[in-house]
PDB file of C-alpha atoms in Angstrom:
ATOM      1  CA  MET R 885       0.349  27.330   2.158  1.00  0.00           C
ATOM      2  CA  ALA R 886      -2.110  24.979   0.856  1.00  0.00           C
ATOM      3  CA  SER R 887      -0.859  21.323   1.720  1.00  0.00           C
ATOM      4  CA  GLY R 888       1.186  20.029  -0.950  1.00  0.00           C
ATOM      5  CA  GLU R 889       1.583  23.084  -2.674  1.00  0.00           C
ATOM      6  CA  GLY R 890       4.657  23.386  -4.645  1.00  0.00           C
ATOM      7  CA  LEU R 891       5.467  19.704  -4.783  1.00  0.00           C
ATOM      8  CA  ARG R 892       5.355  17.894  -8.149  1.00  0.00           C
ATOM      9  CA  PHE R 893       6.367  14.299  -9.113  1.00  0.00           C
ATOM     10  CA  ARG R 894       7.215  12.778 -12.374  1.00  0.00           C
ATOM     11  CA  THR R 895       6.023   9.076 -12.531  1.00  0.00           C
ATOM     12  CA  ALA R 896       5.643   6.320 -15.139  1.00  0.00           C
ATOM     13  CA  ILE R 897       3.489   4.159 -13.019  1.00  0.00           C
ATOM     14  CA  THR R 898       0.196   5.373 -12.421  1.00  0.00           C
ATOM     15  CA  GLU R 899      -2.232   7.792 -13.557  1.00  0.00           C
ATOM     16  CA  MET R 900      -5.785   8.722 -13.047  1.00  0.00           C
ATOM     17  CA  ASP R 901      -8.793  10.727 -14.068  1.00  0.00           C
ATOM     18  CA  ASP R 902     -12.437  11.182 -13.425  1.00  0.00           C
ATOM     19  CA  GLU R 903     -13.349   7.553 -14.372  1.00  0.00           C
ATOM     20  CA  GLU R 904     -10.176   5.239 -13.946  1.00  0.00           C
ATOM     21  CA  ILE R 905      -7.006   4.271 -12.624  1.00  0.00           C
ATOM     22  CA  TYR R 906      -3.966   3.460 -15.163  1.00  0.00           C
ATOM     23  CA  VAL R 907      -1.150   1.518 -14.276  1.00  0.00           C
ATOM     24  CA  ARG R 908       1.692   1.477 -16.450  1.00  0.00           C
ATOM     25  CA  GLY R 909      -1.016   2.805 -19.097  1.00  0.00           C
ATOM     26  CA  TYR R 910      -3.324   0.027 -18.598  1.00  0.00           C
ATOM     27  CA  PRO R 911      -6.847   0.742 -16.931  1.00  0.00           C
ATOM     28  CA  LEU R 912      -6.781  -0.892 -13.557  1.00  0.00           C
ATOM     29  CA  SER R 913     -10.256  -2.323 -14.016  1.00  0.00           C
ATOM     30  CA  ASP R 914      -9.247  -4.566 -17.047  1.00  0.00           C
ATOM     31  CA  LEU R 915      -6.005  -5.609 -15.093  1.00  0.00           C
ATOM     32  CA  ILE R 916      -8.872  -6.635 -12.127  1.00  0.00           C
ATOM     33  CA  ARG R 917     -10.848  -8.565 -14.642  1.00  0.00           C
ATOM     34  CA  GLY R 918      -8.224 -10.120 -16.888  1.00  0.00           C
ATOM     35  CA  ARG R 919      -4.836 -10.753 -15.249  1.00  0.00           C
ATOM     36  CA  SER R 920      -3.508 -12.136 -12.102  1.00  0.00           C
ATOM     37  CA  TYR R 921      -1.838 -10.678  -9.197  1.00  0.00           C
ATOM     38  CA  ALA R 922       1.512 -11.914 -10.135  1.00  0.00           C
ATOM     39  CA  GLU R 923       1.274 -10.400 -13.722  1.00  0.00           C
ATOM     40  CA  CYS R 924      -0.154  -7.227 -12.230  1.00  0.00           C
ATOM     41  CA  THR R 925       2.589  -6.703  -9.485  1.00  0.00           C
ATOM     42  CA  TRP R 926       4.982  -7.693 -12.306  1.00  0.00           C
ATOM     43  CA  LEU R 927       3.486  -5.055 -14.305  1.00  0.00           C
ATOM     44  CA  THR R 928       3.874  -2.422 -11.704  1.00  0.00           C
ATOM     45  CA  LEU R 929       7.536  -3.520 -10.982  1.00  0.00           C
ATOM     46  CA  ARG R 930       8.845  -3.662 -14.342  1.00  0.00           C
ATOM     47  CA  GLY R 931       6.743  -1.418 -16.787  1.00  0.00           C
ATOM     48  CA  GLU R 932       5.339  -4.301 -19.089  1.00  0.00           C
ATOM     49  CA  LEU R 933       3.362  -7.535 -18.667  1.00  0.00           C
ATOM     50  CA  PRO R 934       4.926 -10.667 -18.339  1.00  0.00           C
ATOM     51  CA  THR R 935       4.880 -13.576 -21.007  1.00  0.00           C
ATOM     52  CA  ALA R 936       2.690 -16.976 -19.692  1.00  0.00           C
ATOM     53  CA  ALA R 937       6.143 -18.243 -18.966  1.00  0.00           C
ATOM     54  CA  GLN R 938       7.394 -15.344 -16.938  1.00  0.00           C
ATOM     55  CA  ALA R 939       4.191 -15.119 -14.841  1.00  0.00           C
ATOM     56  CA  ALA R 940       3.970 -18.704 -13.932  1.00  0.00           C
ATOM     57  CA  VAL R 941       7.929 -18.528 -12.613  1.00  0.00           C
ATOM     58  CA  PHE R 942       7.219 -15.284 -10.891  1.00  0.00           C
ATOM     59  CA  GLU R 943       3.877 -16.703  -9.063  1.00  0.00           C
ATOM     60  CA  ALA R 944       5.936 -19.133  -7.555  1.00  0.00           C
ATOM     61  CA  VAL R 945       8.616 -17.154  -6.362  1.00  0.00           C
ATOM     62  CA  LEU R 946       6.004 -15.130  -4.913  1.00  0.00           C
ATOM     63  CA  CYS R 947       5.031 -18.055  -3.083  1.00  0.00           C
ATOM     64  CA  GLY R 948       8.679 -18.778  -1.765  1.00  0.00           C
ATOM     65  CA  LEU R 949       8.082 -16.979   1.534  1.00  0.00           C
ATOM     66  CA  MET R 950       4.611 -17.073   2.004  1.00  0.00           C
ATOM     67  CA  SER R 951       4.992 -17.558   5.988  1.00  0.00           C
ATOM     68  CA  TYR R 952       7.262 -18.755   8.620  1.00  0.00           C
ATOM     69  CA  PRO R 953       7.090 -19.966  12.267  1.00  0.00           C
ATOM     70  CA  ALA R 954       7.589 -17.399  15.116  1.00  0.00           C
ATOM     71  CA  ALA R 955       9.590 -19.859  16.690  1.00  0.00           C
ATOM     72  CA  ARG R 956      12.131 -20.046  14.148  1.00  0.00           C
ATOM     73  CA  GLY R 957      11.601 -16.478  12.487  1.00  0.00           C
ATOM     74  CA  PRO R 958      12.968 -13.419  14.228  1.00  0.00           C
ATOM     75  CA  ASN R 959      10.713 -11.482  11.556  1.00  0.00           C
ATOM     76  CA  ILE R 960       7.517 -13.009  13.160  1.00  0.00           C
ATOM     77  CA  LEU R 961       8.519 -13.114  16.489  1.00  0.00           C
ATOM     78  CA  ALA R 962       9.432  -9.278  16.711  1.00  0.00           C
ATOM     79  CA  GLY R 963       6.179  -8.590  14.886  1.00  0.00           C
ATOM     80  CA  ARG R 964       4.006 -10.647  17.346  1.00  0.00           C
ATOM     81  CA  ILE R 965       5.724  -9.136  20.510  1.00  0.00           C
ATOM     82  CA  ALA R 966       4.914  -5.626  18.863  1.00  0.00           C
ATOM     83  CA  VAL R 967       1.493  -6.168  18.472  1.00  0.00           C
ATOM     84  CA  SER R 968       1.188  -8.084  21.808  1.00  0.00           C
ATOM     85  CA  VAL R 969       2.005  -4.435  23.504  1.00  0.00           C
ATOM     86  CA  HIS R 970       0.316  -2.290  20.716  1.00  0.00           C
ATOM     87  CA  PRO R 971      -2.339  -4.564  19.204  1.00  0.00           C
ATOM     88  CA  ASP R 972      -2.352  -2.507  15.743  1.00  0.00           C
ATOM     89  CA  PRO R 973      -1.570  -5.036  12.775  1.00  0.00           C
ATOM     90  CA  SER R 974       0.246  -2.308  10.899  1.00  0.00           C
ATOM     91  CA  VAL R 975       2.606  -1.912  14.086  1.00  0.00           C
ATOM     92  CA  GLY R 976       3.296  -5.487  13.879  1.00  0.00           C
ATOM     93  CA  ILE R 977       3.346  -5.320   9.940  1.00  0.00           C
ATOM     94  CA  LEU R 978       6.037  -2.526  10.219  1.00  0.00           C
ATOM     95  CA  ALA R 979       8.336  -4.391  13.062  1.00  0.00           C
ATOM     96  CA  ALA R 980       8.227  -7.609  11.312  1.00  0.00           C
ATOM     97  CA  LEU R 981       9.352  -6.175   8.073  1.00  0.00           C
ATOM     98  CA  SER R 982      11.756  -3.926   9.590  1.00  0.00           C
ATOM     99  CA  CYS R 983      13.741  -7.354  10.241  1.00  0.00           C
ATOM    100  CA  ALA R 984      13.921  -8.185   6.646  1.00  0.00           C
ATOM    101  CA  GLY R 985      17.651  -7.490   5.622  1.00  0.00           C
ATOM    102  CA  ARG R 986      21.317  -9.098   5.103  1.00  0.00           C
ATOM    103  CA  ARG R 987      20.948 -11.937   7.383  1.00  0.00           C
ATOM    104  CA  THR R 988      17.136 -13.015   6.735  1.00  0.00           C
ATOM    105  CA  ILE R 989      14.747 -12.681   3.356  1.00  0.00           C
ATOM    106  CA  SER R 990      17.665 -11.267   1.464  1.00  0.00           C
ATOM    107  CA  PRO R 991      17.420 -12.576  -2.107  1.00  0.00           C
ATOM    108  CA  GLU R 992      19.092  -9.219  -3.151  1.00  0.00           C
ATOM    109  CA  HIS R 993      22.677 -10.024  -1.448  1.00  0.00           C
ATOM    110  CA  THR R 994      22.574 -12.865  -3.796  1.00  0.00           C
ATOM    111  CA  GLY R 995      21.348 -11.126  -6.790  1.00  0.00           C
ATOM    112  CA  GLU R 996      24.427  -8.444  -6.465  1.00  0.00           C
ATOM    113  CA  MET R 997      26.675 -11.461  -5.884  1.00  0.00           C
ATOM    114  CA  LEU R 998      25.285 -13.130  -9.341  1.00  0.00           C
ATOM    115  CA  SER R 999      25.376  -9.799 -10.882  1.00  0.00           C
ATOM    116  CA  ALA R1000      29.021  -9.018 -10.004  1.00  0.00           C
ATOM    117  CA  ALA R1001      29.886 -12.690 -11.471  1.00  0.00           C
ATOM    118  CA  LEU R1002      28.309 -12.219 -14.832  1.00  0.00           C
ATOM    119  CA  GLU R1003      29.661  -8.628 -15.255  1.00  0.00           C
ATOM    120  CA  ARG R1004      33.265 -10.798 -14.447  1.00  0.00           C
ATOM    121  CA  LEU R1005      32.127 -13.353 -16.793  1.00  0.00           C
ATOM    122  CA  GLY R1006      31.593 -10.859 -19.833  1.00  0.00           C
ATOM    123  CA  ASP R1007      30.905 -13.079 -22.993  1.00  0.00           C
ATOM    124  CA  ASP R1008      32.876 -16.214 -21.941  1.00  0.00           C
ATOM    125  CA  ARG R1009      30.071 -18.540 -21.116  1.00  0.00           C
ATOM    126  CA  THR R1010      32.143 -21.519 -21.513  1.00  0.00           C
ATOM    127  CA  ASP R1011      32.277 -24.428 -19.017  1.00  0.00           C
ATOM    128  CA  ALA R1012      36.016 -23.270 -18.396  1.00  0.00           C
ATOM    129  CA  GLY R1013      35.164 -19.551 -18.076  1.00  0.00           C
ATOM    130  CA  LEU R1014      32.162 -20.300 -15.651  1.00  0.00           C
ATOM    131  CA  SER R1015      34.199 -22.510 -13.513  1.00  0.00           C
ATOM    132  CA  ALA R1016      37.182 -19.707 -13.169  1.00  0.00           C
ATOM    133  CA  VAL R1017      34.818 -17.121 -12.001  1.00  0.00           C
ATOM    134  CA  ALA R1018      33.019 -19.374  -9.716  1.00  0.00           C
ATOM    135  CA  ALA R1019      35.941 -20.327  -8.222  1.00  0.00           C
ATOM    136  CA  ALA R1020      37.496 -16.799  -7.827  1.00  0.00           C
ATOM    137  CA  VAL R1021      33.802 -15.666  -6.428  1.00  0.00           C
ATOM    138  CA  ALA R1022      34.473 -18.282  -4.044  1.00  0.00           C
ATOM    139  CA  GLN R1023      37.806 -18.025  -2.642  1.00  0.00           C
ATOM    140  CA  GLU R1024      37.116 -14.242  -2.292  1.00  0.00           C
ATOM    141  CA  ARG R1025      34.593 -14.605   0.021  1.00  0.00           C
ATOM    142  CA  ARG R1026      36.306 -17.287   2.062  1.00  0.00           C
ATOM    143  CA  ASP R1027      39.375 -15.123   2.374  1.00  0.00           C
ATOM    144  CA  ALA R1028      37.134 -12.278   3.408  1.00  0.00           C
ATOM    145  CA  GLY R1029      35.485 -14.517   6.028  1.00  0.00           C
ATOM    146  CA  GLU R1030      32.156 -13.767   4.459  1.00  0.00           C
ATOM    147  CA  PRO R1031      29.499 -16.490   4.295  1.00  0.00           C
ATOM    148  CA  LEU R1032      28.084 -17.191   0.644  1.00  0.00           C
ATOM    149  CA  PRO R1033      24.708 -15.234   0.359  1.00  0.00           C
ATOM    150  CA  GLY R1034      21.679 -17.615  -0.387  1.00  0.00           C
ATOM    151  CA  ALA R1035      23.180 -20.861   1.114  1.00  0.00           C
ATOM    152  CA  GLY R1036      22.681 -22.953   4.053  1.00  0.00           C
ATOM    153  CA  HIS R1037      19.657 -23.196   6.395  1.00  0.00           C
ATOM    154  CA  PRO R1038      19.617 -23.964  10.080  1.00  0.00           C
ATOM    155  CA  GLU R1039      16.756 -26.522   9.642  1.00  0.00           C
ATOM    156  CA  PHE R1040      17.240 -27.678   5.922  1.00  0.00           C
ATOM    157  CA  THR R1041      20.616 -29.019   6.095  1.00  0.00           C
ATOM    158  CA  GLU R1042      19.988 -31.095   3.056  1.00  0.00           C
ATOM    159  CA  GLN R1043      17.711 -29.067   1.336  1.00  0.00           C
ATOM    160  CA  ASP R1044      15.371 -26.262   1.314  1.00  0.00           C
ATOM    161  CA  PRO R1045      12.395 -27.539  -0.094  1.00  0.00           C
ATOM    162  CA  ARG R1046      10.850 -24.231  -0.969  1.00  0.00           C
ATOM    163  CA  ALA R1047      13.985 -23.589  -3.169  1.00  0.00           C
ATOM    164  CA  VAL R1048      13.983 -26.961  -4.754  1.00  0.00           C
ATOM    165  CA  ALA R1049      10.173 -26.255  -5.462  1.00  0.00           C
ATOM    166  CA  VAL R1050      10.831 -22.760  -7.226  1.00  0.00           C
ATOM    167  CA  LEU R1051      13.905 -23.811  -9.138  1.00  0.00           C
ATOM    168  CA  ALA R1052      11.327 -27.175 -10.505  1.00  0.00           C
ATOM    169  CA  VAL R1053       8.996 -24.419 -11.784  1.00  0.00           C
ATOM    170  CA  ALA R1054      11.951 -22.379 -13.267  1.00  0.00           C
ATOM    171  CA  ARG R1055      13.105 -25.413 -15.014  1.00  0.00           C
ATOM    172  CA  ARG R1056       9.644 -26.816 -16.403  1.00  0.00           C
ATOM    173  CA  HIS R1057       9.329 -22.837 -18.003  1.00  0.00           C
ATOM    174  CA  GLY R1058      12.538 -22.826 -19.470  1.00  0.00           C
ATOM    175  CA  VAL R1059      13.691 -20.279 -17.116  1.00  0.00           C
ATOM    176  CA  GLU R1060      17.265 -21.720 -16.307  1.00  0.00           C
ATOM    177  CA  GLY R1061      20.291 -20.462 -18.209  1.00  0.00           C
ATOM    178  CA  THR R1062      23.927 -19.078 -17.711  1.00  0.00           C
ATOM    179  CA  VAL R1063      22.965 -17.513 -14.518  1.00  0.00           C
ATOM    180  CA  SER R1064      21.883 -21.206 -12.947  1.00  0.00           C
ATOM    181  CA  ARG R1065      24.831 -22.623 -14.415  1.00  0.00           C
ATOM    182  CA  LEU R1066      27.164 -19.831 -12.614  1.00  0.00           C
ATOM    183  CA  HIS R1067      25.231 -20.141  -9.638  1.00  0.00           C
ATOM    184  CA  ASP R1068      25.663 -24.064  -9.502  1.00  0.00           C
ATOM    185  CA  ALA R1069      29.093 -23.716 -10.169  1.00  0.00           C
ATOM    186  CA  ILE R1070      29.798 -20.736  -7.234  1.00  0.00           C
ATOM    187  CA  LEU R1071      28.046 -22.846  -4.837  1.00  0.00           C
ATOM    188  CA  ALA R1072      30.081 -26.111  -5.567  1.00  0.00           C
ATOM    189  CA  ALA R1073      33.340 -23.974  -5.349  1.00  0.00           C
ATOM    190  CA  TYR R1074      32.554 -22.644  -2.252  1.00  0.00           C
ATOM    191  CA  ASN R1075      31.328 -25.958  -0.523  1.00  0.00           C
ATOM    192  CA  ALA R1076      34.686 -27.436  -2.068  1.00  0.00           C
ATOM    193  CA  LEU R1077      36.301 -24.937   0.435  1.00  0.00           C
ATOM    194  CA  ARG R1078      34.813 -26.421   3.224  1.00  0.00           C
ATOM    195  CA  PRO R1079      36.250 -29.812   3.322  1.00  0.00           C
ATOM    196  CA  GLY R1080      34.865 -32.458   5.786  1.00  0.00           C
ATOM    197  CA  ARG R1081      31.715 -29.944   6.566  1.00  0.00           C
ATOM    198  CA  ARG R1082      28.177 -30.569   4.997  1.00  0.00           C
ATOM    199  CA  PRO R1083      27.707 -29.110   1.805  1.00  0.00           C
ATOM    200  CA  LEU R1084      25.640 -26.179   2.160  1.00  0.00           C
ATOM    201  CA  PRO R1085      22.318 -26.303   0.072  1.00  0.00           C
ATOM    202  CA  LEU R1086      20.509 -23.196  -1.867  1.00  0.00           C
ATOM    203  CA  ASN R1087      18.167 -22.033   0.253  1.00  0.00           C
ATOM    204  CA  ILE R1088      15.217 -19.838  -0.511  1.00  0.00           C
ATOM    205  CA  ASP R1089      16.763 -16.895  -0.733  1.00  0.00           C
ATOM    206  CA  GLY R1090      19.299 -17.894  -3.213  1.00  0.00           C
ATOM    207  CA  ALA R1091      16.676 -19.829  -5.146  1.00  0.00           C
ATOM    208  CA  MET R1092      14.641 -16.518  -5.559  1.00  0.00           C
ATOM    209  CA  ALA R1093      17.616 -14.392  -6.428  1.00  0.00           C
ATOM    210  CA  ARG R1094      18.799 -17.058  -9.566  1.00  0.00           C
ATOM    211  CA  VAL R1095      15.167 -17.077 -10.596  1.00  0.00           C
ATOM    212  CA  LEU R1096      14.416 -13.207 -10.595  1.00  0.00           C
ATOM    213  CA  THR R1097      18.216 -12.872 -12.065  1.00  0.00           C
ATOM    214  CA  GLU R1098      17.158 -15.178 -14.889  1.00  0.00           C
ATOM    215  CA  LEU R1099      14.008 -12.895 -15.486  1.00  0.00           C
ATOM    216  CA  GLY R1100      15.903  -9.691 -15.606  1.00  0.00           C
ATOM    217  CA  PHE R1101      15.365  -8.421 -11.969  1.00  0.00           C
ATOM    218  CA  GLY R1102      17.630  -6.101 -10.233  1.00  0.00           C
ATOM    219  CA  PRO R1103      18.520  -6.702  -6.575  1.00  0.00           C
ATOM    220  CA  PRO R1104      16.350  -4.048  -5.252  1.00  0.00           C
ATOM    221  CA  GLN R1105      13.392  -5.144  -7.162  1.00  0.00           C
ATOM    222  CA  MET R1106      13.987  -8.568  -5.724  1.00  0.00           C
ATOM    223  CA  TYR R1107      13.883  -7.092  -2.085  1.00  0.00           C
ATOM    224  CA  VAL R1108      10.489  -5.612  -2.901  1.00  0.00           C
ATOM    225  CA  ALA R1109       9.395  -9.016  -4.407  1.00  0.00           C
ATOM    226  CA  SER R1110      10.620 -10.690  -0.980  1.00  0.00           C
ATOM    227  CA  LEU R1111       8.592  -8.387   1.354  1.00  0.00           C
ATOM    228  CA  ILE R1112       5.618  -8.737  -1.034  1.00  0.00           C
ATOM    229  CA  SER R1113       6.274 -12.892  -1.073  1.00  0.00           C
ATOM    230  CA  PHE R1114       6.028 -12.827   2.761  1.00  0.00           C
ATOM    231  CA  LEU R1115       3.576  -9.891   3.872  1.00  0.00           C
ATOM    232  CA  PRO R1116       0.203 -12.503   3.891  1.00  0.00           C
ATOM    233  CA  GLY R1117       2.299 -14.610   6.419  1.00  0.00           C
ATOM    234  CA  ILE R1118       2.976 -11.746   8.675  1.00  0.00           C
ATOM    235  CA  GLY R1119      -0.426 -10.478   8.307  1.00  0.00           C
ATOM    236  CA  ALA R1120      -1.957 -13.451   9.291  1.00  0.00           C
ATOM    237  CA  HIS R1121       0.554 -14.150  12.470  1.00  0.00           C
ATOM    238  CA  MET R1122       0.081 -10.303  13.641  1.00  0.00           C
ATOM    239  CA  LEU R1123      -3.812 -10.999  13.281  1.00  0.00           C
ATOM    240  CA  GLU R1124      -3.746 -14.092  15.177  1.00  0.00           C
ATOM    241  CA  GLU R1125      -1.401 -12.567  17.862  1.00  0.00           C
ATOM    242  CA  ILE R1126      -4.277  -9.996  18.631  1.00  0.00           C
ATOM    243  CA  GLU R1127      -7.291 -12.220  18.367  1.00  0.00           C
ATOM    244  CA  SER R1128      -5.304 -14.581  20.831  1.00  0.00           C
ATOM    245  CA  GLY R1129      -5.612 -11.881  23.518  1.00  0.00           C
ATOM    246  CA  ASP R1130      -2.125 -12.438  24.777  1.00  0.00           C
ATOM    247  CA  ARG R1131      -0.427  -9.432  26.640  1.00  0.00           C
ATOM    248  CA  PHE R1132       2.925  -8.155  26.901  1.00  0.00           C
ATOM    249  CA  ARG R1133       4.975 -10.963  25.396  1.00  0.00           C
ATOM    250  CA  MET R1134       8.342 -11.316  27.177  1.00  0.00           C
ATOM    251  CA  LEU R1135      11.214 -13.192  27.963  1.00  0.00           C
ATOM    252  CA  GLU R1136      10.932 -15.536  31.199  1.00  0.00           C
ATOM    253  CA  PRO R1137      13.405 -13.976  33.889  1.00  0.00           C
ATOM    254  CA  ASP R1138      15.500 -17.067  33.775  1.00  0.00           C
ATOM    255  CA  ARG R1139      16.003 -16.688  30.121  1.00  0.00           C
ATOM    256  CA  GLU R1140      18.291 -13.655  30.341  1.00  0.00           C
ATOM    257  CA  ASP R1141      21.712 -13.648  31.981  1.00  0.00           C
ATOM    258  CA  TYR R1142      23.045 -10.453  33.669  1.00  0.00           C
ATOM    259  CA  VAL R1143      26.925  -9.825  32.878  1.00  0.00           C
ATOM    260  CA  GLY R1144      27.452  -6.500  33.781  1.00  0.00           C
ATOM    261  CA  PRO R1145      29.038  -5.160  37.221  1.00  0.00           C
ATOM    262  CA  ALA R1146      28.064  -6.783  40.644  1.00  0.00           C
ATOM    263  CA  ARG R1147      25.574  -4.848  42.704  1.00  0.00           C
ATOM    264  CA  ARG R1148      27.164  -2.171  44.331  1.00  0.00           C
ATOM    265  CA  PRO R1149      26.420   1.043  46.580  1.00  0.00           C
ATOM    266  CA  LEU R1150      26.108   4.403  45.343  1.00  0.00           C
ATOM    267  CA  PRO R1151      29.069   6.826  46.389  1.00  0.00           C
ATOM    268  CA  PRO R1152      28.467  10.288  47.929  1.00  0.00           C
ATOM    269  CA  ARG R1153      28.458  12.822  45.009  1.00  0.00           C
ATOM    270  CA  ALA R1154      31.723  14.633  45.343  1.00  0.00           C
ATOM    271  CA  ARG R1155      31.382  18.303  46.721  1.00  0.00           C
ATOM    272  CA  SER R1156      32.265  21.088  44.521  1.00  0.00           C
ATOM    273  CA  ASP R1157      35.387  23.089  45.366  1.00  0.00           C
ATOM    274  CA  PRO R1158      34.041  26.529  46.751  1.00  0.00           C
ATOM    275  CA  GLY R1159      36.934  28.307  45.626  1.00  0.00           C
TER     276      GLY R1159
END
């Protein structure tokens, strides 16, 4: 059987002929000449071109996770270790991207929480309705012993400057509505359940999720957008690691504590019963 014989796909994303590639119906050559990367990315993910305001806010979101230090980013650390052993950028990029999940680079989890809270809110967009839903969401997470997604950061204990910047761009372009009000109320309610402790600030994952929810993105689309945002930094770190010539990155011996059984002799093998 010839390669690919019998396969057939249906797609609304891309097609091509002998002269052009079309993305969502638009000639790619025209997009190259006349639209920004953020606009083309929005079009590819969402199916239609964004407005000028949507494009400006989405561009800010795409800058949100541009890069991170290896000493503080397990994603970057994993990738740099991988390419120190196998110096191929794709190996490190895959290793770094594989670390994106529930505990880091994860706006989709905040997006899931916001989507569920909005559904719960229904048509009651009053301050009282927002407060009631926010209090319920916060209490349920505390009762379950679950952290609030998109809140808190190990270094940025007062505020995450990236989140502040993204929200400022969104505010400037009018992308701030019920989702933002509800999110603020959830964060305030959750912090109120932690008396005597430093309030958790909104982090970049939370800010991205809030803005993307306002823009109509679903959680899976948020996850893809976050990976696109982080990819330039990942790629730069992988190239730097390869160019450095360092090999076999590993822990120093004194950084590992053995906690298994004490050293012991191997006992003689039990003899099988000849009978």
